[in-house]
CSV table of C-alpha atoms and ligand atoms in Angstrom, one decimal:
chain,number,residue,atom,x,y,z
A,1099,MET,CA,-0.1,7.5,20.4
A,1100,ALA,CA,3.3,7.9,22.0
A,1101,GLU,CA,6.0,8.6,19.3
A,1102,ALA,CA,8.7,6.8,21.3
A,1103,TRP,CA,7.0,3.4,21.2
A,1104,GLY,CA,8.1,0.7,18.8
A,1105,ASP,CA,6.0,-0.6,16.0
A,1106,GLY,CA,4.7,-3.7,17.8
A,1107,THR,CA,3.5,-1.6,20.8
A,1108,ARG,CA,1.9,1.0,18.6
A,1109,VAL,CA,-0.2,-1.4,16.5
A,1110,VAL,CA,-1.2,-3.5,19.5
A,1111,HIS,CA,-2.2,-0.4,21.5
A,1112,SER,CA,-3.8,1.5,18.7
A,1113,VAL,CA,-7.1,1.6,20.6
A,1114,PRO,CA,-7.0,3.5,23.9
A,1115,ALA,CA,-7.9,1.3,26.9
A,1116,ALA,CA,-11.3,2.1,28.4
A,1117,ALA,CA,-12.7,0.4,31.5
A,1118,GLY,CA,-15.4,-2.1,30.7
A,1119,GLN,CA,-14.8,-1.9,27.0
A,1120,PRO,CA,-13.4,-4.6,24.7
A,1121,PHE,CA,-9.7,-4.4,23.6
A,1122,LEU,CA,-11.0,-3.8,20.1
A,1123,PRO,CA,-14.7,-2.7,20.2
A,1124,GLY,CA,-16.8,-4.6,17.7
A,1125,PRO,CA,-18.2,-3.2,14.5
A,1126,VAL,CA,-21.1,-0.7,14.9
A,1127,PHE,CA,-23.8,-1.4,12.3
A,1128,ALA,CA,-26.0,1.6,11.8
A,1129,ALA,CA,-27.7,3.3,9.0
A,1130,PRO,CA,-29.4,6.1,10.9
A,1131,TYR,CA,-28.5,6.8,14.6
A,1132,HIS,CA,-30.9,8.2,17.2
A,1133,LEU,CA,-30.5,12.0,16.7
A,1134,GLY,CA,-29.1,14.2,19.4
A,1135,GLY,CA,-25.5,12.9,19.4
A,1136,ASP,CA,-22.6,13.6,16.9
A,1137,ASP,CA,-23.4,10.7,14.7
A,1138,THR,CA,-26.5,11.1,12.5
A,1139,TYR,CA,-26.3,8.8,9.4
A,1140,GLY,CA,-24.1,5.9,8.4
A,1141,ARG,CA,-22.9,7.3,5.1
A,1142,ALA,CA,-21.3,10.2,7.0
A,1143,HIS,CA,-20.4,8.8,10.4
A,1144,ASN,CA,-19.3,5.5,11.9
A,1145,PRO,CA,-17.3,4.9,15.1
A,1146,THR,CA,-15.7,1.7,13.7
A,1147,TRP,CA,-14.2,3.7,10.8
A,1148,ARG,CA,-13.1,6.4,13.3
A,1149,ALA,CA,-11.2,3.9,15.5
A,1150,LEU,CA,-9.2,2.7,12.5
A,1151,GLU,CA,-8.8,6.2,11.0
A,1152,ASP,CA,-7.3,7.3,14.4
A,1153,ALA,CA,-5.0,4.3,14.5
A,1154,LEU,CA,-3.8,4.7,10.9
A,1155,GLY,CA,-3.6,8.5,11.4
A,1156,GLY,CA,-1.4,8.1,14.4
A,1157,LEU,CA,1.0,5.9,12.4
A,1158,GLU,CA,1.0,8.1,9.3
A,1159,GLY,CA,1.2,11.4,11.2
A,1160,GLY,CA,-1.9,13.0,9.6
A,1161,GLU,CA,-5.6,13.0,9.5
A,1162,THR,CA,-6.9,9.8,7.8
A,1163,VAL,CA,-10.1,9.1,5.8
A,1164,LEU,CA,-11.0,5.5,5.2
A,1165,PHE,CA,-12.4,4.2,1.9
A,1166,PRO,CA,-13.9,0.8,0.8
A,1167,SER,CA,-10.8,0.1,-1.4
A,1168,GLY,CA,-7.5,1.5,-2.3
A,1169,MET,CA,-8.9,2.6,-5.7
A,1170,ALA,CA,-11.8,4.4,-4.0
A,1171,ALA,CA,-9.3,6.3,-1.8
A,1172,ILE,CA,-7.0,7.2,-4.8
A,1173,THR,CA,-9.8,8.2,-7.2
A,1174,THR,CA,-11.7,10.2,-4.7
A,1175,PHE,CA,-8.5,12.1,-3.8
A,1176,LEU,CA,-7.8,12.7,-7.5
A,1177,ARG,CA,-11.3,14.0,-8.1
A,1178,VAL,CA,-11.0,16.4,-5.1
A,1179,VAL,CA,-7.7,18.0,-6.1
A,1180,LEU,CA,-7.7,17.9,-9.9
A,1181,SER,CA,-9.5,20.4,-12.2
A,1182,PRO,CA,-9.8,20.3,-16.0
A,1183,GLY,CA,-6.6,21.4,-17.7
A,1184,ASP,CA,-4.3,20.5,-14.8
A,1185,THR,CA,-1.0,18.7,-15.4
A,1186,VAL,CA,-0.3,15.5,-13.4
A,1187,VAL,CA,2.9,13.6,-13.1
A,1188,LEU,CA,2.4,9.8,-12.7
A,1189,PRO,CA,4.8,6.9,-12.3
A,1190,SER,CA,5.0,5.0,-15.6
A,1191,ASP,CA,5.8,1.8,-13.6
A,1192,GLY,CA,3.2,2.2,-10.9
A,1193,TYR,CA,-0.2,0.6,-10.3
A,1194,PHE,CA,-1.8,0.5,-13.7
A,1195,LEU,CA,-5.4,1.2,-12.8
A,1196,VAL,CA,-4.4,4.7,-11.5
A,1197,ARG,CA,-3.0,5.5,-15.0
A,1198,THR,CA,-6.1,4.1,-16.6
A,1199,PHE,CA,-8.3,6.3,-14.4
A,1200,VAL,CA,-6.3,9.5,-14.9
A,1201,ALA,CA,-6.2,8.8,-18.7
A,1202,GLU,CA,-10.0,9.4,-18.8
A,1203,LEU,CA,-9.8,12.8,-16.9
A,1204,PRO,CA,-9.6,16.1,-18.8
A,1205,VAL,CA,-6.0,16.6,-17.6
A,1206,SER,CA,-2.5,16.4,-19.1
A,1207,VAL,CA,-0.4,13.5,-18.0
A,1208,VAL,CA,3.3,13.2,-17.8
A,1209,GLU,CA,4.5,9.7,-17.0
A,1210,VAL,CA,7.9,9.3,-15.4
A,1211,PRO,CA,9.7,6.1,-14.2
A,1212,THR,CA,9.9,6.0,-10.4
A,1213,ALA,CA,13.7,6.0,-10.4
A,1214,GLY,CA,13.6,9.2,-12.5
A,1215,PRO,CA,15.0,11.4,-13.9
A,1216,TYR,CA,12.1,13.8,-13.0
A,1217,PRO,CA,11.3,16.8,-15.3
A,1218,SER,CA,10.7,20.4,-14.2
A,1219,PHE,CA,7.6,20.6,-12.1
A,1220,ASP,CA,6.7,24.1,-13.4
A,1221,GLY,CA,3.0,24.3,-14.1
A,1222,VAL,CA,2.3,20.9,-12.5
A,1223,ARG,CA,-0.6,20.6,-10.1
A,1224,LEU,CA,0.0,17.1,-8.7
A,1225,VAL,CA,3.0,14.7,-8.5
A,1226,LEU,CA,1.9,11.2,-7.7
A,1227,LEU,CA,4.7,8.9,-6.6
A,1228,GLU,CA,4.6,5.2,-5.8
A,1229,THR,CA,7.7,4.1,-4.0
A,1230,PRO,CA,8.6,1.3,-3.8
A,1231,ALA,CA,6.8,1.0,-7.2
A,1232,ASN,CA,4.9,-2.1,-8.0
A,1233,PRO,CA,5.8,-4.4,-9.6
A,1234,GLY,CA,9.3,-3.2,-10.5
A,1235,LEU,CA,10.2,-2.2,-6.9
A,1236,ASP,CA,12.2,0.9,-8.0
A,1237,VAL,CA,12.4,3.7,-5.4
A,1238,CYS,CA,12.6,7.5,-5.6
A,1239,ASP,CA,13.9,10.0,-3.0
A,1240,ILE,CA,10.6,11.4,-1.6
A,1241,THR,CA,12.1,14.4,0.2
A,1242,ALA,CA,14.1,15.5,-2.9
A,1243,VAL,CA,11.0,15.2,-5.2
A,1244,CYS,CA,8.9,17.1,-2.6
A,1245,GLU,CA,11.4,19.9,-2.4
A,1246,ALA,CA,11.4,20.4,-6.2
A,1247,ALA,CA,7.6,20.0,-6.5
A,1248,HIS,CA,6.8,22.4,-3.6
A,1249,ALA,CA,9.2,25.0,-5.1
A,1250,ALA,CA,7.1,24.8,-8.2
A,1251,GLY,CA,3.8,25.0,-6.3
A,1252,ALA,CA,2.8,21.4,-6.9
A,1253,LEU,CA,1.2,19.0,-4.5
A,1254,VAL,CA,2.9,15.6,-3.8
A,1255,ALA,CA,0.9,12.4,-3.0
A,1256,VAL,CA,2.6,9.0,-2.4
A,1257,ASP,CA,1.0,5.7,-3.0
A,1258,ASN,CA,2.5,3.9,0.0
A,1259,THR,CA,0.8,0.5,-0.4
A,1260,THR,CA,3.9,-1.6,-0.8
A,1261,ALA,CA,5.7,-0.1,2.2
A,1262,THR,CA,2.7,0.3,4.6
A,1263,PRO,CA,2.7,3.0,7.3
A,1264,LEU,CA,5.2,1.0,9.3
A,1265,GLY,CA,7.6,0.7,6.4
A,1266,GLN,CA,7.6,4.3,5.4
A,1267,GLN,CA,5.9,7.5,6.5
A,1268,PRO,CA,5.8,9.9,3.5
A,1269,LEU,CA,4.1,12.8,5.4
A,1270,ARG,CA,7.1,12.9,7.7
A,1271,LEU,CA,9.4,13.0,4.6
A,1272,GLY,CA,7.6,16.1,3.2
A,1273,ALA,CA,4.7,14.6,1.1
A,1274,ASP,CA,1.3,16.3,1.3
A,1275,VAL,CA,-0.8,13.2,1.0
A,1276,VAL,CA,-0.5,9.4,1.5
A,1277,LEU,CA,-2.6,7.0,-0.4
A,1278,CYS,CA,-2.8,3.3,0.6
A,1279,SER,CA,-4.6,0.1,-0.3
A,1280,ASP,CA,-5.1,-1.5,3.1
A,1281,THR,CA,-6.3,-4.6,1.2
A,1282,LYS,CA,-2.6,-5.6,1.1
A,1283,ALA,CA,-0.4,-5.9,4.2
A,1284,VAL,CA,-2.3,-3.6,6.5
A,1285,ALA,CA,-5.4,-5.8,6.7
A,1286,GLY,CA,-3.1,-8.7,5.7
A,1287,HIS,CA,-5.4,-11.7,5.7
A,1288,SER,CA,-6.6,-11.8,2.0
A,1289,ASP,CA,-10.2,-11.3,3.1
A,1290,VAL,CA,-11.0,-7.6,2.9
A,1291,LEU,CA,-10.7,-4.6,0.6
A,1292,LEU,CA,-10.1,-1.2,2.1
A,1293,GLY,CA,-8.0,1.9,1.6
A,1294,HIS,CA,-7.1,5.2,3.1
A,1295,VAL,CA,-6.1,8.8,2.4
A,1296,SER,CA,-3.9,10.6,5.0
A,1297,THR,CA,-2.8,14.2,5.0
A,1298,SER,CA,-1.6,16.8,7.5
A,1299,ASP,CA,-3.7,19.4,5.7
A,1300,THR,CA,-6.9,19.4,7.7
A,1301,ASP,CA,-8.8,21.4,5.1
A,1302,LEU,CA,-7.9,18.9,2.4
A,1303,ALA,CA,-8.9,16.0,4.7
A,1304,ALA,CA,-12.3,17.7,5.3
A,1305,ARG,CA,-12.8,18.0,1.5
A,1306,VAL,CA,-11.8,14.3,1.0
A,1307,ARG,CA,-14.2,13.3,3.8
A,1308,ALA,CA,-17.0,15.4,2.3
A,1309,ALA,CA,-16.5,13.9,-1.1
A,1310,ARG,CA,-16.8,10.4,0.5
A,1311,THR,CA,-20.1,11.3,2.1
A,1312,LEU,CA,-21.3,12.8,-1.2
A,1313,ASN,CA,-20.2,10.0,-3.4
A,1314,GLY,CA,-21.6,7.4,-1.0
A,1315,ALA,CA,-18.9,4.9,-1.7
A,1316,VAL,CA,-18.2,4.2,2.0
A,1317,PRO,CA,-16.5,1.4,3.8
A,1318,GLY,CA,-18.5,-1.4,5.5
A,1319,PRO,CA,-18.1,-1.3,9.3
A,1320,PHE,CA,-17.3,-5.0,9.4
A,1321,GLU,CA,-14.5,-4.6,6.8
A,1322,ALA,CA,-13.1,-1.7,8.8
A,1323,TRP,CA,-13.2,-3.8,12.0
A,1324,LEU,CA,-11.5,-6.8,10.2
A,1325,ALA,CA,-8.7,-4.5,9.0
A,1326,HIS,CA,-8.2,-3.0,12.4
A,1327,ARG,CA,-8.0,-6.6,13.8
A,1328,GLY,CA,-5.3,-7.3,11.2
A,1329,LEU,CA,-3.4,-4.1,11.9
A,1330,GLY,CA,-2.6,-5.4,15.4
A,1331,THR,CA,-0.3,-8.0,14.0
A,1332,LEU,CA,1.2,-5.8,11.2
A,1333,ASP,CA,4.6,-5.5,12.9
A,1334,LEU,CA,4.8,-9.3,13.5
A,1335,ARG,CA,3.7,-10.1,10.0
A,1336,LEU,CA,6.0,-7.7,8.3
A,1337,SER,CA,8.9,-9.0,10.3
A,1338,ARG,CA,8.3,-12.6,9.2
A,1339,GLN,CA,7.6,-11.5,5.6
A,1340,ALA,CA,10.8,-9.5,5.4
A,1341,ALA,CA,12.8,-12.4,6.9
A,1342,ASN,CA,11.4,-14.7,4.3
A,1343,ALA,CA,12.1,-12.2,1.5
A,1344,ALA,CA,15.7,-11.9,2.7
A,1345,ALA,CA,16.2,-15.7,2.7
A,1346,LEU,CA,14.6,-16.1,-0.7
A,1347,TYR,CA,16.7,-13.2,-2.1
A,1348,ASP,CA,19.8,-15.0,-0.9
A,1349,VAL,CA,19.0,-18.2,-2.7
A,1350,LEU,CA,17.5,-16.6,-5.8
A,1351,LYS,CA,20.3,-14.2,-6.5
A,1352,THR,CA,22.6,-17.0,-7.7
A,1353,HIS,CA,20.0,-19.3,-9.1
A,1354,PRO,CA,20.5,-19.9,-12.9
A,1355,ALA,CA,16.7,-19.9,-13.7
A,1356,VAL,CA,16.3,-16.4,-12.1
A,1357,SER,CA,17.2,-13.0,-13.5
A,1358,GLY,CA,16.4,-9.4,-12.7
A,1359,LEU,CA,15.9,-10.1,-9.0
A,1360,ARG,CA,14.7,-7.0,-7.0
A,1361,TRP,CA,14.1,-6.4,-3.3
A,1362,PRO,CA,15.0,-2.9,-2.0
A,1363,GLY,CA,15.9,-4.4,1.4
A,1364,ALA,CA,19.0,-6.1,-0.1
A,1365,VAL,CA,22.3,-4.2,0.2
A,1366,GLU,CA,23.1,-5.1,-3.5
A,1367,ASP,CA,19.7,-3.8,-4.8
A,1368,PRO,CA,20.1,-0.7,-7.0
A,1369,ALA,CA,17.3,1.0,-5.0
A,1370,HIS,CA,18.8,0.1,-1.5
A,1371,ALA,CA,20.8,3.3,-0.9
A,1372,VAL,CA,17.8,5.6,-1.4
A,1373,ALA,CA,15.4,3.2,0.2
A,1374,VAL,CA,17.4,2.8,3.4
A,1375,ARG,CA,17.5,6.5,3.9
A,1376,GLN,CA,13.7,7.0,3.9
A,1377,MET,CA,12.2,3.6,4.7
A,1378,ARG,CA,11.9,2.4,8.3
A,1379,ARG,CA,11.9,-1.3,7.4
A,1380,PHE,CA,11.3,-3.5,4.4
A,1381,GLY,CA,8.5,-5.8,3.5
A,1382,GLY,CA,8.1,-9.2,1.8
A,1383,VAL,CA,7.6,-8.3,-1.8
A,1384,LEU,CA,10.3,-9.4,-4.4
A,1385,THR,CA,10.3,-9.2,-8.1
A,1386,PHE,CA,12.2,-11.5,-10.5
A,1387,GLU,CA,12.1,-13.0,-14.0
A,1388,LEU,CA,11.8,-16.6,-15.1
A,1389,ALA,CA,12.3,-17.6,-18.8
A,1390,ASP,CA,8.7,-17.1,-19.9
A,1391,ALA,CA,5.0,-17.7,-19.0
A,1392,ASP,CA,5.4,-21.5,-19.3
A,1393,ALA,CA,8.3,-21.4,-16.8
A,1394,VAL,CA,6.2,-19.5,-14.3
A,1395,ALA,CA,3.3,-22.0,-14.8
A,1396,ARG,CA,5.7,-25.0,-14.2
A,1397,PHE,CA,7.1,-23.3,-11.1
A,1398,LEU,CA,3.6,-22.8,-9.7
A,1399,GLY,CA,2.6,-26.3,-10.6
A,1400,ARG,CA,5.5,-27.8,-8.7
A,1401,SER,CA,5.3,-25.6,-5.6
A,1402,ARG,CA,3.2,-26.9,-2.7
A,1403,LEU,CA,3.2,-23.6,-0.8
A,1404,ILE,CA,2.9,-20.8,-3.3
A,1405,ALA,CA,-0.5,-19.6,-4.5
A,1406,ALA,CA,-1.0,-17.9,-7.9
A,1407,SER,CA,-2.8,-14.8,-6.8
A,1408,THR,CA,-2.9,-11.1,-7.8
A,1409,SER,CA,-2.5,-9.4,-4.5
A,1410,PHE,CA,0.3,-9.2,-2.0
A,1411,GLY,CA,1.0,-8.7,1.7
A,1412,GLY,CA,-1.1,-11.6,2.9
A,1413,LEU,CA,-0.3,-14.5,5.2
A,1414,HIS,CA,0.2,-16.8,2.3
A,1415,THR,CA,3.2,-16.6,0.0
A,1416,SER,CA,1.9,-15.8,-3.5
A,1417,VAL,CA,3.1,-15.2,-7.0
A,1418,ASP,CA,1.7,-13.0,-9.7
A,1419,ARG,CA,2.8,-13.0,-13.3
A,1420,ARG,CA,2.1,-9.3,-14.1
A,1421,ALA,CA,2.1,-9.5,-17.9
A,1422,GLN,CA,-1.2,-11.4,-17.7
A,1423,TRP,CA,-2.8,-8.2,-16.4
A,1424,GLY,CA,-1.3,-5.9,-19.1
A,1425,ASP,CA,1.6,-4.5,-17.1
A,1426,PRO,CA,4.3,-3.5,-19.7
A,1427,VAL,CA,6.8,-6.1,-18.4
A,1428,PRO,CA,8.4,-9.3,-19.7
A,1429,GLU,CA,6.1,-12.4,-19.9
A,1430,GLY,CA,8.1,-14.3,-17.2
A,1431,LEU,CA,8.2,-11.4,-14.7
A,1432,VAL,CA,6.7,-12.3,-11.4
A,1433,ARG,CA,6.0,-10.4,-8.2
A,1434,LEU,CA,6.5,-12.8,-5.2
A,1435,SER,CA,4.9,-11.8,-2.0
A,1436,ALA,CA,6.6,-13.6,0.9
A,1437,GLY,CA,4.0,-14.7,3.5
A,1438,CYS,CA,4.3,-15.8,7.1
A,1439,GLU,CA,5.3,-19.5,6.5
A,1440,ASP,CA,8.4,-20.9,8.2
A,1441,THR,CA,11.4,-19.6,6.4
A,1442,ALA,CA,13.1,-23.1,5.9
A,1443,ASP,CA,9.9,-24.6,4.5
A,1444,LEU,CA,9.5,-21.7,2.0
A,1445,VAL,CA,13.1,-21.7,0.8
A,1446,ARG,CA,12.9,-25.5,0.3
A,1447,ASP,CA,9.6,-25.2,-1.6
A,1448,VAL,CA,10.9,-22.5,-3.9
A,1449,LEU,CA,14.1,-24.2,-4.6
A,1450,GLY,CA,12.3,-27.5,-5.3
A,1451,ALA,CA,9.8,-25.8,-7.6
A,1452,LEU,CA,12.6,-24.0,-9.6
B,1777,PLP,C1,-3.7,-2.9,-4.9
B,1777,PLP,C2,-3.2,-1.6,-5.1
B,1777,PLP,C3,-4.0,-0.4,-5.3
B,1777,PLP,C4,-5.5,-0.6,-5.4
B,1777,PLP,O1,-6.1,-1.0,-4.2
B,1777,PLP,P1,-7.5,-1.8,-4.1
B,1777,PLP,O2,-7.6,-2.0,-2.6
B,1777,PLP,O3,-7.3,-3.1,-4.8
B,1777,PLP,O4,-8.5,-1.0,-4.7
B,1777,PLP,C5,-3.5,0.8,-5.5
B,1777,PLP,N1,-2.1,1.0,-5.5
B,1777,PLP,C6,-1.3,-0.1,-5.3
B,1777,PLP,C7,0.2,0.2,-5.3
B,1777,PLP,C8,-1.8,-1.4,-5.1
B,1777,PLP,O5,-0.9,-2.4,-4.9
């Protein structure tokens, strides 16, 4: 894919044109293939996966392995790189199921808030970052952490779900591995689960791919095709979502019912200075606090446009009260994922509901 093209061009043209072929070839459903070609069996090989892996890999700048969910991607990667007795640095404010999974492994865990300060990485095998972190939306300097971690011989992986490969490209900032839940903005239509691992280390990519074949937790071709279909509009959707987030930020920042408003795209956000250096663009996810759980329920009850939903990055604006899932955050803290509705409608709806 040409480096110089803009985001919209790159996602629209993520499948090379071929005479007589569809713009996006349909899903290939196969368990076994007729032998004699490169593809032998559907647990190991699928051309629909490959098309999406090539498209995502072109954006990330590394080889990409697709998984049936973000958690399948992350946990397979962790199982491939970690051995008993290793030390892992994890974000204390990151996706909680990753901490739950690692807690059950025979490894030592050091939890660090995304904004730091980071400890010495001596003796550390893996530093896992999530920036912007979710739900707090703090940010860390990927290049600086990579330099310190690499000097100590540690590997760095970044969960890039919130930013997406258009918002931030950690491999180009020095990270060894990118992990992503494509369930969120990449697929973008709230109808498919998928995830990927990307790395510029071809040996590591081969090990992750082999682990997928061995574990047998493989993506469905139809899901991969749906996500690829969604990827074509990622640039358009992120643009509208970011415009909506910016408009909501503007009205929420002075609203008396709202506190702790965060969106790294805002100049006044504490994470903005670092974010703007390493992110290519911002998305639609904001975090803020209402008085308590009842205030959130009343807000949702009065809104006509906002769905209560525990995902983000979709077409529909949604709100998730994170304490209900066990995140260590205040009862009234919500993550709002701005969707693709008209900005004026959304702002009016949110102000009315508040
Ligand atoms: C949703 C999410 C995951 C898990 O992805 P699934 O596709 O739901 O398995 C991992 N990390 C982050 C930051 C997420 O938001």
